Amino acid sequence: MDDLFDQQFLASLERLALQGRKIIAGKHSGERRSPNKGSSVEFADFRNYTSGDDFRHIDWNAYARSERLFLKLFMEEQDLLLTIFLDLSQSMDWGQPAKARTARQIAAAFAYLALSSFDRVAIAACSDRLSAFLPPLRGRGSLHRAWDFIGGLPAGGSTDLDQSLKDFGRYARGGGMAVVISDFMSPPGFQEGLKYLQYLKQDVIVLQLLAPDELNPALNGDLRLVDCESGEAREVTLTPMVIKAYKRKLRQYTETIRNFCYQRNMGYWQLSSAEPLEDIILKSLPAAGILGRR
């Protein structure tokens, strides 16, 4: 994966951080604020002293003013576990450029962001099931292992996001952030799988990745279209009216995904595989609130 990124792009990544819809505590010391209150140096809040509390945390200045005992609370810094779900079914290995290549690039950039921030990252490959899983890694020294795993994953098979995401249950260990990269062309559905991730206490980000010819088909005339996953073929005559109807159906489907995500407080953004990676990571995803400045 090293040839996908130049040093200037990696330097730009250093200025970005993952922005979850909510803060989820990790298990290890890191750089991310946790909702738990601990004993680090950054002040967070006060609360009333109760019997059994550590008297060393009493704010004696507040006591001198009010003659009431208050405890100082401090913000713990904990890491985040990011799990990247990478759809590598046969439909993702289509388009110019292929969606699978762009999806790998995005996944590799997210892995870099997490590991360079002292967070942990795990990677899951999806098709009709969870076909491969890389357990959580931590530290910059693990970056090439993550990239090698992403680059070595084969593309192929049919798509069942519901089943793939539910398969994650046997690997899940506590809450975290889940980024799902897919075209969402999943006939069995995707809603139950995404809801299951939330049940597993995952902060879910959905990235729908489509090829240029899916977003704006440049076809016309009499054609024989073949489904790249099922092999089903259909003879069609593509006229401007048919293309218009296709675009309307695609918009409706996109709205279905977007509305589902918004109603369940998941992040959502649609991307084109033709969009340069630098624009995706440095412009589109920050604009969507998925990435932010450190």
Coordinates of C-alpha atoms in Angstrom, one line a residue:
M1 CA 0.0 0.0 0.0
D2 CA 3.0 2.3 0.4
D3 CA 2.8 3.4 -3.3
L4 CA -0.7 4.9 -2.7
F5 CA 0.5 7.7 -0.5
D6 CA 3.2 10.4 -0.9
Q7 CA 4.9 12.1 2.1
Q8 CA 3.0 15.3 1.5
F9 CA -0.4 13.5 1.9
L10 CA 0.8 11.6 5.0
A11 CA 1.9 15.0 6.5
S12 CA -1.7 16.3 5.8
L13 CA -3.1 13.2 7.6
E14 CA -1.2 14.1 10.7
R15 CA -3.4 17.2 11.1
L16 CA -6.6 15.2 11.1
A17 CA -8.5 13.1 13.7
L18 CA -11.5 10.8 13.7
Q19 CA -14.7 12.6 14.8
G20 CA -17.3 10.2 16.2
R21 CA -20.9 11.0 16.6
K22 CA -20.3 10.4 20.4
I23 CA -17.3 9.8 22.6
I24 CA -16.7 6.1 23.5
A25 CA -14.2 5.1 26.2
G26 CA -11.4 2.8 25.2
K27 CA -9.4 0.5 27.4
H28 CA -5.9 1.8 27.2
S29 CA -4.2 5.1 27.8
G30 CA -4.3 7.3 24.7
E31 CA -4.9 10.8 23.4
R32 CA -8.7 10.7 23.2
R33 CA -11.0 12.2 25.8
S34 CA -13.2 9.7 27.5
P35 CA -16.6 10.2 29.1
N36 CA -15.2 8.7 32.2
K37 CA -13.7 11.0 34.8
G38 CA -10.3 10.0 36.1
S39 CA -7.2 11.5 37.6
S40 CA -5.3 13.0 34.7
V41 CA -4.2 16.7 34.7
E42 CA -7.0 18.2 32.6
F43 CA -9.9 19.5 34.8
A44 CA -13.4 18.4 33.8
D45 CA -16.0 19.2 36.5
F46 CA -16.9 19.3 40.2
R47 CA -19.3 17.2 42.2
N48 CA -20.3 17.1 45.8
Y49 CA -18.1 15.2 48.2
T50 CA -19.6 11.9 49.6
S51 CA -18.4 9.7 52.3
G52 CA -15.6 7.4 51.1
D53 CA -14.3 9.7 48.4
D54 CA -10.6 10.4 48.1
F55 CA -10.0 13.5 50.3
R56 CA -7.0 14.4 48.2
H57 CA -9.3 15.5 45.4
I58 CA -11.2 17.9 47.6
D59 CA -11.1 21.5 46.3
W60 CA -10.2 23.4 49.5
N61 CA -10.4 26.8 47.8
A62 CA -14.1 26.1 47.0
Y63 CA -14.6 25.0 50.6
A64 CA -13.1 28.2 51.9
R65 CA -15.6 30.2 49.8
S66 CA -18.7 28.1 50.4
E67 CA -17.9 25.9 53.4
R68 CA -19.1 22.9 51.3
L69 CA -16.9 20.0 50.2
F70 CA -16.5 19.6 46.4
L71 CA -14.5 17.0 44.6
K72 CA -12.5 17.9 41.5
L73 CA -13.0 15.6 38.5
F74 CA -10.5 15.2 35.7
M75 CA -10.8 14.0 32.1
E76 CA -9.2 10.7 31.3
E77 CA -7.4 10.3 28.0
Q78 CA -8.2 6.9 26.5
D79 CA -7.8 5.3 23.2
L80 CA -10.5 4.4 20.6
L81 CA -10.9 1.1 18.9
L82 CA -11.7 1.7 15.2
T83 CA -13.0 -1.2 13.2
I84 CA -13.0 -0.7 9.4
F85 CA -15.5 -2.8 7.5
L86 CA -14.3 -3.1 3.9
D87 CA -16.8 -4.5 1.4
L88 CA -14.7 -6.4 -1.2
S89 CA -17.6 -8.3 -2.9
Q90 CA -17.5 -8.7 -6.7
S91 CA -19.6 -5.6 -7.2
M92 CA -16.9 -3.5 -5.6
D93 CA -14.3 -4.7 -8.1
W94 CA -16.1 -2.8 -10.9
G95 CA -16.0 0.7 -12.3
Q96 CA -13.3 3.0 -13.7
P97 CA -11.6 3.4 -11.4
A98 CA -12.6 0.2 -9.5
K99 CA -14.5 0.9 -6.3
A100 CA -12.4 -1.7 -4.5
R101 CA -9.2 0.2 -5.1
T102 CA -10.6 3.5 -3.8
A103 CA -12.1 1.6 -0.8
R104 CA -8.7 0.1 0.1
Q105 CA -7.1 3.6 -0.1
I106 CA -9.8 5.0 2.2
A107 CA -9.3 2.1 4.6
A108 CA -5.6 2.5 4.6
A109 CA -5.9 6.3 5.3
F110 CA -8.2 5.6 8.2
A111 CA -5.8 3.0 9.6
Y112 CA -3.0 5.6 9.4
L113 CA -5.2 8.2 11.2
A114 CA -6.0 5.8 14.0
L115 CA -2.5 4.4 14.6
S116 CA -0.8 7.7 14.4
S117 CA -3.3 9.0 17.1
F118 CA -2.4 6.1 19.4
D119 CA -5.8 4.5 18.9
R120 CA -6.3 0.9 17.9
V121 CA -7.5 -0.4 14.6
A122 CA -9.1 -3.6 13.4
I123 CA -10.0 -4.5 9.8
A124 CA -12.9 -6.7 8.6
A125 CA -13.4 -7.9 5.0
C126 CA -17.1 -8.3 4.0
S127 CA -18.8 -10.1 1.1
D128 CA -21.6 -12.6 1.8
R129 CA -20.0 -13.1 5.2
L130 CA -17.1 -11.7 7.3
S131 CA -14.4 -13.3 5.2
A132 CA -11.3 -12.1 7.0
F133 CA -10.5 -10.2 10.2
L134 CA -7.4 -8.5 11.5
P135 CA -7.5 -8.2 15.3
P136 CA -6.8 -4.8 16.9
L137 CA -3.4 -3.3 16.3
R138 CA -1.9 -0.3 18.1
G139 CA 1.0 2.0 17.5
R140 CA 2.7 3.4 14.4
G141 CA 4.9 0.3 14.2
S142 CA 1.7 -1.7 13.3
L143 CA 0.9 0.4 10.2
H144 CA 2.6 -1.7 7.6
R145 CA 0.9 -4.8 9.0
A146 CA -2.5 -3.1 8.6
W147 CA -1.6 -1.9 5.1
D148 CA -0.3 -5.3 4.0
F149 CA -3.6 -6.9 5.3
I150 CA -5.7 -4.4 3.3
G151 CA -3.7 -4.8 0.2
G152 CA -3.7 -8.6 0.3
L153 CA -7.5 -9.0 0.6
P154 CA -9.0 -10.6 -2.5
A155 CA -12.2 -9.2 -4.1
G156 CA -15.0 -11.5 -5.1
G157 CA -18.2 -13.1 -4.0
S158 CA -21.7 -11.9 -3.5
T159 CA -22.8 -9.2 -1.1
D160 CA -24.7 -9.7 2.2
L161 CA -23.9 -6.8 4.5
D162 CA -26.5 -7.9 7.1
Q163 CA -24.7 -11.3 7.5
S164 CA -21.2 -9.8 7.3
L165 CA -21.8 -7.2 10.0
K166 CA -23.6 -9.7 12.3
D167 CA -20.6 -12.0 12.0
F168 CA -18.6 -9.3 13.7
G169 CA -20.3 -10.3 17.0
R170 CA -17.8 -13.1 17.6
Y171 CA -14.9 -10.7 17.5
A172 CA -16.4 -7.6 19.3
R173 CA -14.9 -6.7 22.6
G174 CA -16.6 -3.6 23.9
G175 CA -17.5 -0.3 22.3
G176 CA -15.7 1.6 19.6
M177 CA -16.1 3.2 16.2
A178 CA -17.1 1.3 13.1
V179 CA -16.5 2.7 9.6
V180 CA -18.4 0.7 6.9
I181 CA -17.1 1.3 3.3
S182 CA -19.4 -0.3 0.7
D183 CA -21.5 0.4 -2.4
F184 CA -24.4 -1.0 -0.4
M185 CA -25.6 -3.1 -3.3
S186 CA -26.6 -5.8 -0.9
P187 CA -29.8 -7.6 -1.9
P188 CA -30.4 -9.2 1.5
G189 CA -30.2 -5.7 3.1
F190 CA -28.0 -3.7 5.3
Q191 CA -30.3 -2.2 8.0
E192 CA -30.2 -5.2 10.4
G193 CA -26.4 -5.4 10.2
L194 CA -25.9 -1.7 11.0
K195 CA -28.4 -1.9 13.9
Y196 CA -26.4 -4.8 15.2
L197 CA -23.2 -2.8 15.2
Q198 CA -25.0 -0.2 17.4
Y199 CA -26.2 -3.0 19.7
L200 CA -22.5 -3.8 20.0
K201 CA -21.9 -0.2 21.2
Q202 CA -20.3 0.9 17.9
D203 CA -20.4 4.5 16.8
V204 CA -21.2 3.9 13.1
I205 CA -20.0 5.8 10.1
V206 CA -21.4 4.8 6.7
L207 CA -19.4 5.6 3.5
Q208 CA -21.3 4.7 0.4
L209 CA -18.9 4.4 -2.5
L210 CA -20.2 4.3 -6.1
A211 CA -18.5 4.3 -9.5
P212 CA -18.9 7.2 -12.0
D213 CA -20.9 5.0 -14.4
E214 CA -23.3 4.1 -11.5
L215 CA -23.8 7.8 -10.6
N216 CA -24.1 9.0 -14.2
P217 CA -24.3 6.2 -16.8
A218 CA -22.8 7.0 -20.1
L219 CA -24.5 4.1 -22.0
N220 CA -27.2 4.1 -24.7
G221 CA -28.8 1.8 -27.2
D222 CA -29.5 -1.9 -27.1
L223 CA -27.4 -3.7 -24.5
R224 CA -27.1 -6.9 -22.6
L225 CA -26.4 -6.1 -19.0
V226 CA -24.9 -8.9 -16.8
D227 CA -25.0 -8.8 -13.0
C228 CA -21.3 -9.2 -11.9
E229 CA -22.3 -11.1 -8.8
S230 CA -25.3 -13.3 -9.7
G231 CA -24.5 -13.7 -13.5
E232 CA -28.1 -12.8 -14.3
A233 CA -28.4 -11.1 -17.7
R234 CA -31.0 -8.8 -19.1
E235 CA -31.6 -7.3 -22.5
V236 CA -32.3 -3.6 -22.3
T237 CA -32.7 -0.6 -24.5
L238 CA -31.2 2.4 -22.8
T239 CA -33.0 5.7 -23.8
P240 CA -32.7 9.1 -22.1
M241 CA -36.0 8.3 -20.4
V242 CA -34.7 5.0 -19.0
I243 CA -31.5 6.6 -17.8
K244 CA -33.6 9.3 -16.1
A245 CA -35.7 6.6 -14.4
Y246 CA -32.5 4.8 -13.2
K247 CA -31.2 8.0 -11.7
R248 CA -34.5 8.6 -9.9
K249 CA -34.3 5.0 -8.4
L250 CA -30.7 5.5 -7.4
R251 CA -31.6 8.8 -5.6
Q252 CA -34.5 7.1 -3.8
Y253 CA -32.2 4.3 -2.7
T254 CA -29.5 6.7 -1.5
E255 CA -32.2 8.6 0.4
T256 CA -33.2 5.3 2.1
I257 CA -29.7 4.8 3.3
R258 CA -29.2 8.4 4.3
N259 CA -32.5 8.6 6.2
F260 CA -31.9 5.3 8.0
C261 CA -28.5 6.5 9.1
Y262 CA -29.7 10.0 10.3
Q263 CA -32.7 8.5 12.2
R264 CA -30.3 6.2 14.1
N265 CA -27.6 8.9 14.6
M266 CA -25.1 7.3 12.3
G267 CA -22.7 9.3 10.1
Y268 CA -23.3 9.0 6.3
W269 CA -21.6 10.3 3.2
Q270 CA -21.7 9.2 -0.5
L271 CA -18.4 9.2 -2.4
S272 CA -17.4 8.6 -6.0
S273 CA -14.5 6.2 -6.8
A274 CA -13.3 8.8 -9.3
E275 CA -12.8 11.4 -6.6
P276 CA -9.1 11.9 -5.8
L277 CA -8.2 10.4 -2.5
E278 CA -6.7 13.7 -1.2
D279 CA -10.1 15.3 -1.9
I280 CA -12.0 12.5 -0.1
I281 CA -9.8 12.6 3.0
L282 CA -8.9 16.3 3.2
K283 CA -12.1 17.9 1.9
S284 CA -15.2 15.6 1.7
L285 CA -15.0 13.8 5.0
P286 CA -14.1 16.9 7.0
A287 CA -17.0 18.7 5.4
A288 CA -19.2 15.8 6.5
G289 CA -18.0 16.1 10.1
I290 CA -16.5 12.6 9.9
L291 CA -12.9 13.9 10.2
G292 CA -11.7 17.0 12.0
R293 CA -8.6 19.0 12.8
R294 CA -6.4 17.9 15.7

